[in-house]
């Protein structure tokens, strides 16, 4: 598997085939995401705070909880780095995660009708997905959500019937997750089975005169940990050092990670030039395997439901 990883890396490190020019980030929107992952326990919702960063032609949807975790991890690593300034081979202890978060980021490029899914398994991996047009039906129903005048739309997408509330006063044809294509920002959305919802938590406008924060493509220093810089960035852009992969390859990588996390991590660290770093994991291994949560209800379901008439 190590050979596979290096082959994948060396063949895909060239500029990404569908590289996109950076788009100016204009707004950041927060959502409360909830999802019934286990249909045998419908009272137990998975919950996570998410963020959508949008510009005129592009957007990216990612975990706000992970952003905060990465900022905390960055601060912890910087502190450890200062404390070990004179140590030849420093060791770094990752702070424990307070809660689960999603590492996936969904880029949407409206002018190319593409989703680019970014995942970080230490190295960054990108997969391409065509945008499936949603046949939205816009009704005359209106609501005011946190001061925004919103219109109602319904549509069928990936096995679910969705209701979306969008604000035309915010001219961004995007929304949370992969719900896009309305003439205004999707402020709130939920499926008819009450299993998945995105609830608006507020937004902030980004100063159009702010200068972009740029990192060298080969810079895997502490200041670039995960999504720790997202809240200071002013552009929406794909990482130039990402590895192009297929969904099948990503699946194999995750299976390898789950079988031998330590070896997988070491291989990934070597890919990004950090193979000399010594990793120290907090806590002790009790020898008792962790119980995997039941996940029988993905957001994207088989096409078993009938679309709206």
PDB file of C-alpha atoms in Angstrom:
ATOM      1  CA  UNK A   1       0.000   0.000   0.000  1.00  0.00           C
ATOM      2  CA  UNK A   2       2.916   2.310   0.658  1.00  0.00           C
ATOM      3  CA  UNK A   3       4.007   1.843  -2.969  1.00  0.00           C
ATOM      4  CA  UNK A   4       0.470   2.692  -4.089  1.00  0.00           C
ATOM      5  CA  UNK A   5       0.508   5.874  -2.028  1.00  0.00           C
ATOM      6  CA  UNK A   6       3.782   7.089  -3.476  1.00  0.00           C
ATOM      7  CA  UNK A   7       2.697   6.174  -7.013  1.00  0.00           C
ATOM      8  CA  UNK A   8      -0.520   8.109  -6.540  1.00  0.00           C
ATOM      9  CA  UNK A   9       1.416  11.072  -5.196  1.00  0.00           C
ATOM     10  CA  UNK A  10       4.096  11.237  -7.892  1.00  0.00           C
ATOM     11  CA  UNK A  11       1.680  10.824 -10.786  1.00  0.00           C
ATOM     12  CA  UNK A  12      -0.807  13.399  -9.534  1.00  0.00           C
ATOM     13  CA  UNK A  13       1.345  16.145  -8.058  1.00  0.00           C
ATOM     14  CA  UNK A  14       1.324  17.999 -11.364  1.00  0.00           C
ATOM     15  CA  UNK A  15      -1.107  20.965 -11.591  1.00  0.00           C
ATOM     16  CA  UNK A  16      -4.662  19.772 -11.124  1.00  0.00           C
ATOM     17  CA  UNK A  17      -6.363  19.187 -14.481  1.00  0.00           C
ATOM     18  CA  UNK A  18      -9.324  21.394 -13.643  1.00  0.00           C
ATOM     19  CA  UNK A  19      -7.451  24.042 -11.665  1.00  0.00           C
ATOM     20  CA  UNK A  20      -9.590  27.103 -11.073  1.00  0.00           C
ATOM     21  CA  UNK A  21      -8.575  30.724 -10.700  1.00  0.00           C
ATOM     22  CA  UNK A  22      -9.095  31.998  -7.140  1.00  0.00           C
ATOM     23  CA  UNK A  23     -12.425  33.716  -6.529  1.00  0.00           C
ATOM     24  CA  UNK A  24     -12.804  36.631  -4.147  1.00  0.00           C
ATOM     25  CA  UNK A  25     -14.547  35.538  -0.935  1.00  0.00           C
ATOM     26  CA  UNK A  26     -17.422  37.917  -0.177  1.00  0.00           C
ATOM     27  CA  UNK A  27     -19.412  36.316   2.668  1.00  0.00           C
ATOM     28  CA  UNK A  28     -19.094  33.643   5.361  1.00  0.00           C
ATOM     29  CA  UNK A  29     -22.311  31.901   6.425  1.00  0.00           C
ATOM     30  CA  UNK A  30     -22.735  29.618   9.455  1.00  0.00           C
ATOM     31  CA  UNK A  31     -25.223  26.755   9.617  1.00  0.00           C
ATOM     32  CA  UNK A  32     -26.265  24.287  12.301  1.00  0.00           C
ATOM     33  CA  UNK A  33     -26.200  20.915  10.562  1.00  0.00           C
ATOM     34  CA  UNK A  34     -28.125  17.939  11.953  1.00  0.00           C
ATOM     35  CA  UNK A  35     -28.495  14.440  10.531  1.00  0.00           C
ATOM     36  CA  UNK A  36     -30.155  11.193  11.612  1.00  0.00           C
ATOM     37  CA  UNK A  37     -27.346   8.762  10.771  1.00  0.00           C
ATOM     38  CA  UNK A  38     -28.958   5.748  12.440  1.00  0.00           C
ATOM     39  CA  UNK A  39     -32.611   5.120  11.579  1.00  0.00           C
ATOM     40  CA  UNK A  40     -32.902   2.687  14.504  1.00  0.00           C
ATOM     41  CA  UNK A  41     -32.183   5.588  16.884  1.00  0.00           C
ATOM     42  CA  UNK A  42     -33.955   8.582  15.401  1.00  0.00           C
ATOM     43  CA  UNK A  43     -33.680  10.697  18.536  1.00  0.00           C
ATOM     44  CA  UNK A  44     -29.900  10.731  18.286  1.00  0.00           C
ATOM     45  CA  UNK A  45     -29.003  13.412  15.755  1.00  0.00           C
ATOM     46  CA  UNK A  46     -25.441  13.986  14.616  1.00  0.00           C
ATOM     47  CA  UNK A  47     -24.851  17.724  14.979  1.00  0.00           C
ATOM     48  CA  UNK A  48     -22.088  19.958  13.685  1.00  0.00           C
ATOM     49  CA  UNK A  49     -21.578  23.666  13.004  1.00  0.00           C
ATOM     50  CA  UNK A  50     -20.723  24.280   9.373  1.00  0.00           C
ATOM     51  CA  UNK A  51     -19.582  27.243   7.278  1.00  0.00           C
ATOM     52  CA  UNK A  52     -20.138  28.312   3.682  1.00  0.00           C
ATOM     53  CA  UNK A  53     -17.707  30.807   2.161  1.00  0.00           C
ATOM     54  CA  UNK A  54     -19.033  32.280  -1.081  1.00  0.00           C
ATOM     55  CA  UNK A  55     -17.888  34.537  -3.882  1.00  0.00           C
ATOM     56  CA  UNK A  56     -19.389  35.489  -7.243  1.00  0.00           C
ATOM     57  CA  UNK A  57     -18.413  32.284  -9.037  1.00  0.00           C
ATOM     58  CA  UNK A  58     -17.308  29.839  -6.354  1.00  0.00           C
ATOM     59  CA  UNK A  59     -18.006  28.661  -2.829  1.00  0.00           C
ATOM     60  CA  UNK A  60     -16.634  26.203  -0.308  1.00  0.00           C
ATOM     61  CA  UNK A  61     -18.585  24.364   2.396  1.00  0.00           C
ATOM     62  CA  UNK A  62     -16.700  22.983   5.390  1.00  0.00           C
ATOM     63  CA  UNK A  63     -16.895  22.302   9.114  1.00  0.00           C
ATOM     64  CA  UNK A  64     -16.739  25.380  11.325  1.00  0.00           C
ATOM     65  CA  UNK A  65     -16.105  23.095  14.308  1.00  0.00           C
ATOM     66  CA  UNK A  66     -13.020  21.736  12.540  1.00  0.00           C
ATOM     67  CA  UNK A  67     -11.795  25.258  11.815  1.00  0.00           C
ATOM     68  CA  UNK A  68     -11.881  26.011  15.536  1.00  0.00           C
ATOM     69  CA  UNK A  69     -10.204  22.679  16.371  1.00  0.00           C
ATOM     70  CA  UNK A  70      -7.448  23.366  13.832  1.00  0.00           C
ATOM     71  CA  UNK A  71      -6.872  26.835  15.269  1.00  0.00           C
ATOM     72  CA  UNK A  72      -6.526  25.303  18.738  1.00  0.00           C
ATOM     73  CA  UNK A  73      -4.182  22.604  17.380  1.00  0.00           C
ATOM     74  CA  UNK A  74      -2.075  25.226  15.625  1.00  0.00           C
ATOM     75  CA  UNK A  75      -1.735  27.229  18.838  1.00  0.00           C
ATOM     76  CA  UNK A  76      -0.804  24.063  20.775  1.00  0.00           C
ATOM     77  CA  UNK A  77       1.854  23.082  18.221  1.00  0.00           C
ATOM     78  CA  UNK A  78       3.299  26.593  18.166  1.00  0.00           C
ATOM     79  CA  UNK A  79       3.596  26.517  21.942  1.00  0.00           C
ATOM     80  CA  UNK A  80       5.324  23.121  21.859  1.00  0.00           C
ATOM     81  CA  UNK A  81       7.638  24.352  19.113  1.00  0.00           C
ATOM     82  CA  UNK A  82       8.720  27.318  21.255  1.00  0.00           C
ATOM     83  CA  UNK A  83       9.268  25.042  24.255  1.00  0.00           C
ATOM     84  CA  UNK A  84      11.460  22.699  22.183  1.00  0.00           C
ATOM     85  CA  UNK A  85      13.354  25.345  20.243  1.00  0.00           C
ATOM     86  CA  UNK A  86      16.728  23.755  21.065  1.00  0.00           C
ATOM     87  CA  UNK A  87      15.651  20.126  20.701  1.00  0.00           C
ATOM     88  CA  UNK A  88      17.153  18.356  17.678  1.00  0.00           C
ATOM     89  CA  UNK A  89      14.137  16.092  17.093  1.00  0.00           C
ATOM     90  CA  UNK A  90      11.077  17.765  18.624  1.00  0.00           C
ATOM     91  CA  UNK A  91       7.966  15.756  19.504  1.00  0.00           C
ATOM     92  CA  UNK A  92       4.455  17.075  19.101  1.00  0.00           C
ATOM     93  CA  UNK A  93       1.379  15.968  21.020  1.00  0.00           C
ATOM     94  CA  UNK A  94      -1.920  16.626  19.279  1.00  0.00           C
ATOM     95  CA  UNK A  95      -4.532  18.133  21.603  1.00  0.00           C
ATOM     96  CA  UNK A  96      -7.522  15.814  22.170  1.00  0.00           C
ATOM     97  CA  UNK A  97     -10.568  16.554  20.050  1.00  0.00           C
ATOM     98  CA  UNK A  98     -13.498  17.857  22.050  1.00  0.00           C
ATOM     99  CA  UNK A  99     -15.980  16.549  19.505  1.00  0.00           C
ATOM    100  CA  UNK A 100     -16.169  14.808  16.149  1.00  0.00           C
ATOM    101  CA  UNK A 101     -15.878  16.947  13.041  1.00  0.00           C
ATOM    102  CA  UNK A 102     -15.893  16.453   9.284  1.00  0.00           C
ATOM    103  CA  UNK A 103     -12.640  16.993   7.373  1.00  0.00           C
ATOM    104  CA  UNK A 104     -14.309  17.115   3.956  1.00  0.00           C
ATOM    105  CA  UNK A 105     -14.584  20.417   2.069  1.00  0.00           C
ATOM    106  CA  UNK A 106     -16.932  20.846  -0.890  1.00  0.00           C
ATOM    107  CA  UNK A 107     -15.870  23.407  -3.497  1.00  0.00           C
ATOM    108  CA  UNK A 108     -18.505  24.541  -5.982  1.00  0.00           C
ATOM    109  CA  UNK A 109     -17.486  26.263  -9.234  1.00  0.00           C
ATOM    110  CA  UNK A 110     -20.667  27.554 -10.841  1.00  0.00           C
ATOM    111  CA  UNK A 111     -19.098  28.595 -14.147  1.00  0.00           C
ATOM    112  CA  UNK A 112     -17.689  25.086 -14.687  1.00  0.00           C
ATOM    113  CA  UNK A 113     -20.619  23.153 -13.190  1.00  0.00           C
ATOM    114  CA  UNK A 114     -18.222  21.205 -10.979  1.00  0.00           C
ATOM    115  CA  UNK A 115     -17.942  20.131  -7.379  1.00  0.00           C
ATOM    116  CA  UNK A 116     -14.409  19.481  -6.178  1.00  0.00           C
ATOM    117  CA  UNK A 117     -14.300  17.444  -2.974  1.00  0.00           C
ATOM    118  CA  UNK A 118     -11.229  18.111  -0.841  1.00  0.00           C
ATOM    119  CA  UNK A 119     -10.166  15.730   1.905  1.00  0.00           C
ATOM    120  CA  UNK A 120      -7.095  15.886   4.076  1.00  0.00           C
ATOM    121  CA  UNK A 121      -5.487  12.627   5.120  1.00  0.00           C
ATOM    122  CA  UNK A 122      -2.402  14.644   6.141  1.00  0.00           C
ATOM    123  CA  UNK A 123      -1.850  15.228   2.387  1.00  0.00           C
ATOM    124  CA  UNK A 124      -4.657  16.957   0.483  1.00  0.00           C
ATOM    125  CA  UNK A 125      -6.693  14.899  -2.002  1.00  0.00           C
ATOM    126  CA  UNK A 126      -9.163  16.239  -4.565  1.00  0.00           C
ATOM    127  CA  UNK A 127     -11.911  14.410  -6.421  1.00  0.00           C
ATOM    128  CA  UNK A 128     -14.160  15.805  -9.130  1.00  0.00           C
ATOM    129  CA  UNK A 129     -17.932  15.523  -9.293  1.00  0.00           C
ATOM    130  CA  UNK A 130     -20.322  16.935 -11.870  1.00  0.00           C
ATOM    131  CA  UNK A 131     -23.077  19.213 -10.590  1.00  0.00           C
ATOM    132  CA  UNK A 132     -26.439  17.513 -10.903  1.00  0.00           C
ATOM    133  CA  UNK A 133     -29.018  20.173 -11.737  1.00  0.00           C
ATOM    134  CA  UNK A 134     -31.859  20.349  -9.230  1.00  0.00           C
ATOM    135  CA  UNK A 135     -35.275  21.071 -10.741  1.00  0.00           C
ATOM    136  CA  UNK A 136     -36.262  23.617  -8.103  1.00  0.00           C
ATOM    137  CA  UNK A 137     -39.922  24.651  -7.913  1.00  0.00           C
ATOM    138  CA  UNK A 138     -40.176  28.174  -6.481  1.00  0.00           C
ATOM    139  CA  UNK A 139     -43.418  28.878  -4.652  1.00  0.00           C
ATOM    140  CA  UNK A 140     -45.081  32.093  -3.525  1.00  0.00           C
ATOM    141  CA  UNK A 141     -44.439  31.285   0.160  1.00  0.00           C
ATOM    142  CA  UNK A 142     -42.161  33.694   1.977  1.00  0.00           C
ATOM    143  CA  UNK A 143     -40.477  33.900   5.382  1.00  0.00           C
ATOM    144  CA  UNK A 144     -38.238  36.312   7.192  1.00  0.00           C
ATOM    145  CA  UNK A 145     -35.216  34.481   8.610  1.00  0.00           C
ATOM    146  CA  UNK A 146     -32.966  36.574  10.823  1.00  0.00           C
ATOM    147  CA  UNK A 147     -34.001  39.727   8.970  1.00  0.00           C
ATOM    148  CA  UNK A 148     -33.597  38.205   5.495  1.00  0.00           C
ATOM    149  CA  UNK A 149     -36.569  38.069   3.118  1.00  0.00           C
ATOM    150  CA  UNK A 150     -36.674  34.464   1.924  1.00  0.00           C
ATOM    151  CA  UNK A 151     -38.617  32.555  -0.696  1.00  0.00           C
ATOM    152  CA  UNK A 152     -39.483  28.860  -0.596  1.00  0.00           C
ATOM    153  CA  UNK A 153     -38.322  26.296  -3.147  1.00  0.00           C
ATOM    154  CA  UNK A 154     -38.726  22.529  -3.291  1.00  0.00           C
ATOM    155  CA  UNK A 155     -36.714  19.993  -5.248  1.00  0.00           C
ATOM    156  CA  UNK A 156     -35.611  16.372  -5.461  1.00  0.00           C
ATOM    157  CA  UNK A 157     -31.895  15.648  -5.063  1.00  0.00           C
ATOM    158  CA  UNK A 158     -29.891  12.517  -4.340  1.00  0.00           C
ATOM    159  CA  UNK A 159     -32.795  10.460  -2.986  1.00  0.00           C
ATOM    160  CA  UNK A 160     -34.468  13.134  -0.868  1.00  0.00           C
ATOM    161  CA  UNK A 161     -37.212  15.727  -1.310  1.00  0.00           C
ATOM    162  CA  UNK A 162     -35.823  19.053  -0.127  1.00  0.00           C
ATOM    163  CA  UNK A 163     -37.326  22.333   1.021  1.00  0.00           C
ATOM    164  CA  UNK A 164     -35.034  25.347   0.742  1.00  0.00           C
ATOM    165  CA  UNK A 165     -35.489  28.965   1.798  1.00  0.00           C
ATOM    166  CA  UNK A 166     -33.344  31.372  -0.206  1.00  0.00           C
ATOM    167  CA  UNK A 167     -32.673  35.115  -0.082  1.00  0.00           C
ATOM    168  CA  UNK A 168     -32.565  36.926  -3.425  1.00  0.00           C
ATOM    169  CA  UNK A 169     -31.011  39.937  -1.704  1.00  0.00           C
ATOM    170  CA  UNK A 170     -27.881  37.788  -1.346  1.00  0.00           C
ATOM    171  CA  UNK A 171     -27.058  37.046  -5.036  1.00  0.00           C
ATOM    172  CA  UNK A 172     -25.103  33.844  -4.510  1.00  0.00           C
ATOM    173  CA  UNK A 173     -26.431  30.787  -6.367  1.00  0.00           C
ATOM    174  CA  UNK A 174     -25.104  28.408  -3.744  1.00  0.00           C
ATOM    175  CA  UNK A 175     -25.927  26.948  -0.361  1.00  0.00           C
ATOM    176  CA  UNK A 176     -24.965  24.365   2.242  1.00  0.00           C
ATOM    177  CA  UNK A 177     -23.594  20.974   1.183  1.00  0.00           C
ATOM    178  CA  UNK A 178     -24.452  20.388  -2.527  1.00  0.00           C
ATOM    179  CA  UNK A 179     -27.711  22.320  -2.572  1.00  0.00           C
ATOM    180  CA  UNK A 180     -27.150  24.963  -5.258  1.00  0.00           C
ATOM    181  CA  UNK A 181     -28.815  26.551  -8.274  1.00  0.00           C
ATOM    182  CA  UNK A 182     -31.339  29.011  -6.839  1.00  0.00           C
ATOM    183  CA  UNK A 183     -31.338  32.776  -7.609  1.00  0.00           C
ATOM    184  CA  UNK A 184     -30.086  33.645  -4.134  1.00  0.00           C
ATOM    185  CA  UNK A 185     -28.247  32.189  -1.172  1.00  0.00           C
ATOM    186  CA  UNK A 186     -29.921  29.172   0.438  1.00  0.00           C
ATOM    187  CA  UNK A 187     -30.371  30.264   4.044  1.00  0.00           C
ATOM    188  CA  UNK A 188     -32.161  27.177   5.356  1.00  0.00           C
ATOM    189  CA  UNK A 189     -32.844  23.681   3.992  1.00  0.00           C
ATOM    190  CA  UNK A 190     -34.286  20.408   5.217  1.00  0.00           C
ATOM    191  CA  UNK A 191     -35.628  17.154   3.810  1.00  0.00           C
ATOM    192  CA  UNK A 192     -39.264  16.073   4.101  1.00  0.00           C
ATOM    193  CA  UNK A 193     -38.400  13.179   6.450  1.00  0.00           C
ATOM    194  CA  UNK A 194     -36.849  15.571   9.003  1.00  0.00           C
ATOM    195  CA  UNK A 195     -33.617  13.581   8.866  1.00  0.00           C
ATOM    196  CA  UNK A 196     -31.283  16.276   7.532  1.00  0.00           C
ATOM    197  CA  UNK A 197     -31.359  20.015   8.128  1.00  0.00           C
ATOM    198  CA  UNK A 198     -29.213  23.113   7.673  1.00  0.00           C
ATOM    199  CA  UNK A 199     -30.326  25.971   9.938  1.00  0.00           C
ATOM    200  CA  UNK A 200     -29.014  29.510   9.455  1.00  0.00           C
ATOM    201  CA  UNK A 201     -26.817  30.817  12.281  1.00  0.00           C
ATOM    202  CA  UNK A 202     -25.734  34.117  10.766  1.00  0.00           C
ATOM    203  CA  UNK A 203     -23.375  35.598   8.208  1.00  0.00           C
ATOM    204  CA  UNK A 204     -20.580  38.110   7.903  1.00  0.00           C
ATOM    205  CA  UNK A 205     -19.417  40.110   4.910  1.00  0.00           C
ATOM    206  CA  UNK A 206     -15.739  40.015   4.003  1.00  0.00           C
ATOM    207  CA  UNK A 207     -13.860  43.236   3.309  1.00  0.00           C
ATOM    208  CA  UNK A 208     -13.370  43.310  -0.467  1.00  0.00           C
ATOM    209  CA  UNK A 209     -10.190  45.369  -0.008  1.00  0.00           C
ATOM    210  CA  UNK A 210      -8.564  42.826   2.287  1.00  0.00           C
ATOM    211  CA  UNK A 211      -5.357  41.349   0.880  1.00  0.00           C
ATOM    212  CA  UNK A 212      -5.281  37.587   0.287  1.00  0.00           C
ATOM    213  CA  UNK A 213      -3.274  35.292   2.542  1.00  0.00           C
ATOM    214  CA  UNK A 214      -1.049  33.085   0.441  1.00  0.00           C
ATOM    215  CA  UNK A 215       1.024  30.055   1.435  1.00  0.00           C
ATOM    216  CA  UNK A 216       3.820  28.530  -0.670  1.00  0.00           C
ATOM    217  CA  UNK A 217       2.631  25.332  -2.344  1.00  0.00           C
ATOM    218  CA  UNK A 218       5.182  23.195  -0.497  1.00  0.00           C
ATOM    219  CA  UNK A 219       4.725  24.850   2.879  1.00  0.00           C
ATOM    220  CA  UNK A 220       3.562  22.266   5.431  1.00  0.00           C
ATOM    221  CA  UNK A 221       4.639  24.308   8.422  1.00  0.00           C
ATOM    222  CA  UNK A 222       2.666  24.695  11.616  1.00  0.00           C
ATOM    223  CA  UNK A 223       0.954  27.834  10.331  1.00  0.00           C
ATOM    224  CA  UNK A 224      -0.804  25.749   7.672  1.00  0.00           C
ATOM    225  CA  UNK A 225      -2.392  23.102   9.902  1.00  0.00           C
ATOM    226  CA  UNK A 226      -5.703  21.933   8.447  1.00  0.00           C
ATOM    227  CA  UNK A 227      -8.178  24.779   8.029  1.00  0.00           C
ATOM    228  CA  UNK A 228      -6.630  26.992  10.716  1.00  0.00           C
ATOM    229  CA  UNK A 229      -6.160  29.909   8.299  1.00  0.00           C
ATOM    230  CA  UNK A 230      -9.639  29.864   6.737  1.00  0.00           C
ATOM    231  CA  UNK A 231     -11.062  32.748   8.761  1.00  0.00           C
ATOM    232  CA  UNK A 232      -8.234  35.042   7.637  1.00  0.00           C
ATOM    233  CA  UNK A 233      -8.258  34.064   3.957  1.00  0.00           C
ATOM    234  CA  UNK A 234      -9.960  36.310   1.417  1.00  0.00           C
ATOM    235  CA  UNK A 235      -9.952  34.012  -1.610  1.00  0.00           C
ATOM    236  CA  UNK A 236     -11.616  30.713  -2.485  1.00  0.00           C
ATOM    237  CA  UNK A 237      -9.006  28.494  -4.098  1.00  0.00           C
ATOM    238  CA  UNK A 238      -7.999  24.870  -4.366  1.00  0.00           C
ATOM    239  CA  UNK A 239      -4.723  23.883  -2.706  1.00  0.00           C
ATOM    240  CA  UNK A 240      -2.062  23.897  -5.472  1.00  0.00           C
ATOM    241  CA  UNK A 241      -0.223  20.957  -3.888  1.00  0.00           C
ATOM    242  CA  UNK A 242      -3.214  18.592  -3.794  1.00  0.00           C
ATOM    243  CA  UNK A 243      -3.226  15.060  -5.141  1.00  0.00           C
ATOM    244  CA  UNK A 244      -5.834  14.197  -7.751  1.00  0.00           C
ATOM    245  CA  UNK A 245      -7.648  10.985  -6.835  1.00  0.00           C
ATOM    246  CA  UNK A 246     -10.754   9.003  -7.670  1.00  0.00           C
ATOM    247  CA  UNK A 247     -13.457   8.142  -5.099  1.00  0.00           C
ATOM    248  CA  UNK A 248     -12.290   4.516  -5.268  1.00  0.00           C
ATOM    249  CA  UNK A 249      -8.714   5.528  -4.400  1.00  0.00           C
ATOM    250  CA  UNK A 250      -9.911   7.638  -1.477  1.00  0.00           C
ATOM    251  CA  UNK A 251     -11.924   4.658  -0.224  1.00  0.00           C
ATOM    252  CA  UNK A 252      -8.828   2.424  -0.371  1.00  0.00           C
ATOM    253  CA  UNK A 253      -6.755   5.008   1.470  1.00  0.00           C
ATOM    254  CA  UNK A 254      -9.302   5.217   4.277  1.00  0.00           C
ATOM    255  CA  UNK A 255      -9.506   1.443   4.539  1.00  0.00           C
ATOM    256  CA  UNK A 256      -5.721   1.303   4.892  1.00  0.00           C
ATOM    257  CA  UNK A 257      -5.825   4.068   7.493  1.00  0.00           C
ATOM    258  CA  UNK A 258      -8.409   2.170   9.525  1.00  0.00           C
ATOM    259  CA  UNK A 259      -6.403  -1.084   9.391  1.00  0.00           C
ATOM    260  CA  UNK A 260      -3.042   0.416  10.396  1.00  0.00           C
ATOM    261  CA  UNK A 261      -3.379   4.070  11.486  1.00  0.00           C
ATOM    262  CA  UNK A 262       0.244   4.398  12.651  1.00  0.00           C
ATOM    263  CA  UNK A 263       1.790   3.123   9.425  1.00  0.00           C
ATOM    264  CA  UNK A 264      -0.663   5.134   7.331  1.00  0.00           C
ATOM    265  CA  UNK A 265       0.199   8.325   9.201  1.00  0.00           C
ATOM    266  CA  UNK A 266       3.919   7.767   8.762  1.00  0.00           C
ATOM    267  CA  UNK A 267       3.496   7.213   5.014  1.00  0.00           C
ATOM    268  CA  UNK A 268       1.395  10.352   4.676  1.00  0.00           C
ATOM    269  CA  UNK A 269       3.943  12.376   6.657  1.00  0.00           C
ATOM    270  CA  UNK A 270       6.634  11.190   4.247  1.00  0.00           C
ATOM    271  CA  UNK A 271       4.485  12.287   1.298  1.00  0.00           C
ATOM    272  CA  UNK A 272       4.391  15.873   2.556  1.00  0.00           C
ATOM    273  CA  UNK A 273       8.027  15.979   3.631  1.00  0.00           C
ATOM    274  CA  UNK A 274       7.516  15.551   7.375  1.00  0.00           C
ATOM    275  CA  UNK A 275       8.738  11.973   7.710  1.00  0.00           C
ATOM    276  CA  UNK A 276      11.441  12.984  10.205  1.00  0.00           C
ATOM    277  CA  UNK A 277       8.945  14.294  12.759  1.00  0.00           C
ATOM    278  CA  UNK A 278       8.178  12.057  15.708  1.00  0.00           C
ATOM    279  CA  UNK A 279       4.493  11.783  16.490  1.00  0.00           C
ATOM    280  CA  UNK A 280       3.292  11.210  20.054  1.00  0.00           C
ATOM    281  CA  UNK A 281      -0.343  10.274  20.611  1.00  0.00           C
ATOM    282  CA  UNK A 282      -1.956  11.318  23.918  1.00  0.00           C
ATOM    283  CA  UNK A 283      -3.544   8.723  26.183  1.00  0.00           C
ATOM    284  CA  UNK A 284      -3.073   4.983  26.527  1.00  0.00           C
ATOM    285  CA  UNK A 285      -4.372   2.164  24.395  1.00  0.00           C
ATOM    286  CA  UNK A 286      -6.714   0.070  26.516  1.00  0.00           C
ATOM    287  CA  UNK A 287      -6.762  -2.783  24.006  1.00  0.00           C
ATOM    288  CA  UNK A 288     -10.544  -2.548  23.821  1.00  0.00           C
ATOM    289  CA  UNK A 289     -11.670  -1.778  20.246  1.00  0.00           C
ATOM    290  CA  UNK A 290     -13.855   1.306  19.927  1.00  0.00           C
ATOM    291  CA  UNK A 291     -17.455   0.609  19.051  1.00  0.00           C
ATOM    292  CA  UNK A 292     -18.248   2.011  15.626  1.00  0.00           C
ATOM    293  CA  UNK A 293     -21.461   4.051  15.483  1.00  0.00           C
ATOM    294  CA  UNK A 294     -24.246   2.772  13.248  1.00  0.00           C
ATOM    295  CA  UNK A 295     -24.423   4.715   9.970  1.00  0.00           C
ATOM    296  CA  UNK A 296     -27.222   3.358   7.803  1.00  0.00           C
ATOM    297  CA  UNK A 297     -28.734   6.599   6.528  1.00  0.00           C
ATOM    298  CA  UNK A 298     -26.385   8.661   4.318  1.00  0.00           C
ATOM    299  CA  UNK A 299     -27.470  12.095   3.128  1.00  0.00           C
ATOM    300  CA  UNK A 300     -27.224  10.850  -0.444  1.00  0.00           C
ATOM    301  CA  UNK A 301     -29.670   7.960  -0.650  1.00  0.00           C
ATOM    302  CA  UNK A 302     -30.573   5.556  -3.461  1.00  0.00           C
ATOM    303  CA  UNK A 303     -33.266   6.973  -5.717  1.00  0.00           C
ATOM    304  CA  UNK A 304     -36.133   5.311  -3.896  1.00  0.00           C
ATOM    305  CA  UNK A 305     -38.288   8.369  -3.372  1.00  0.00           C
ATOM    306  CA  UNK A 306     -40.566   9.991  -5.912  1.00  0.00           C
ATOM    307  CA  UNK A 307     -39.710  13.549  -6.939  1.00  0.00           C
ATOM    308  CA  UNK A 308     -42.056  16.372  -6.250  1.00  0.00           C
ATOM    309  CA  UNK A 309     -44.822  16.501  -8.873  1.00  0.00           C
TER     310      UNK A 309
END
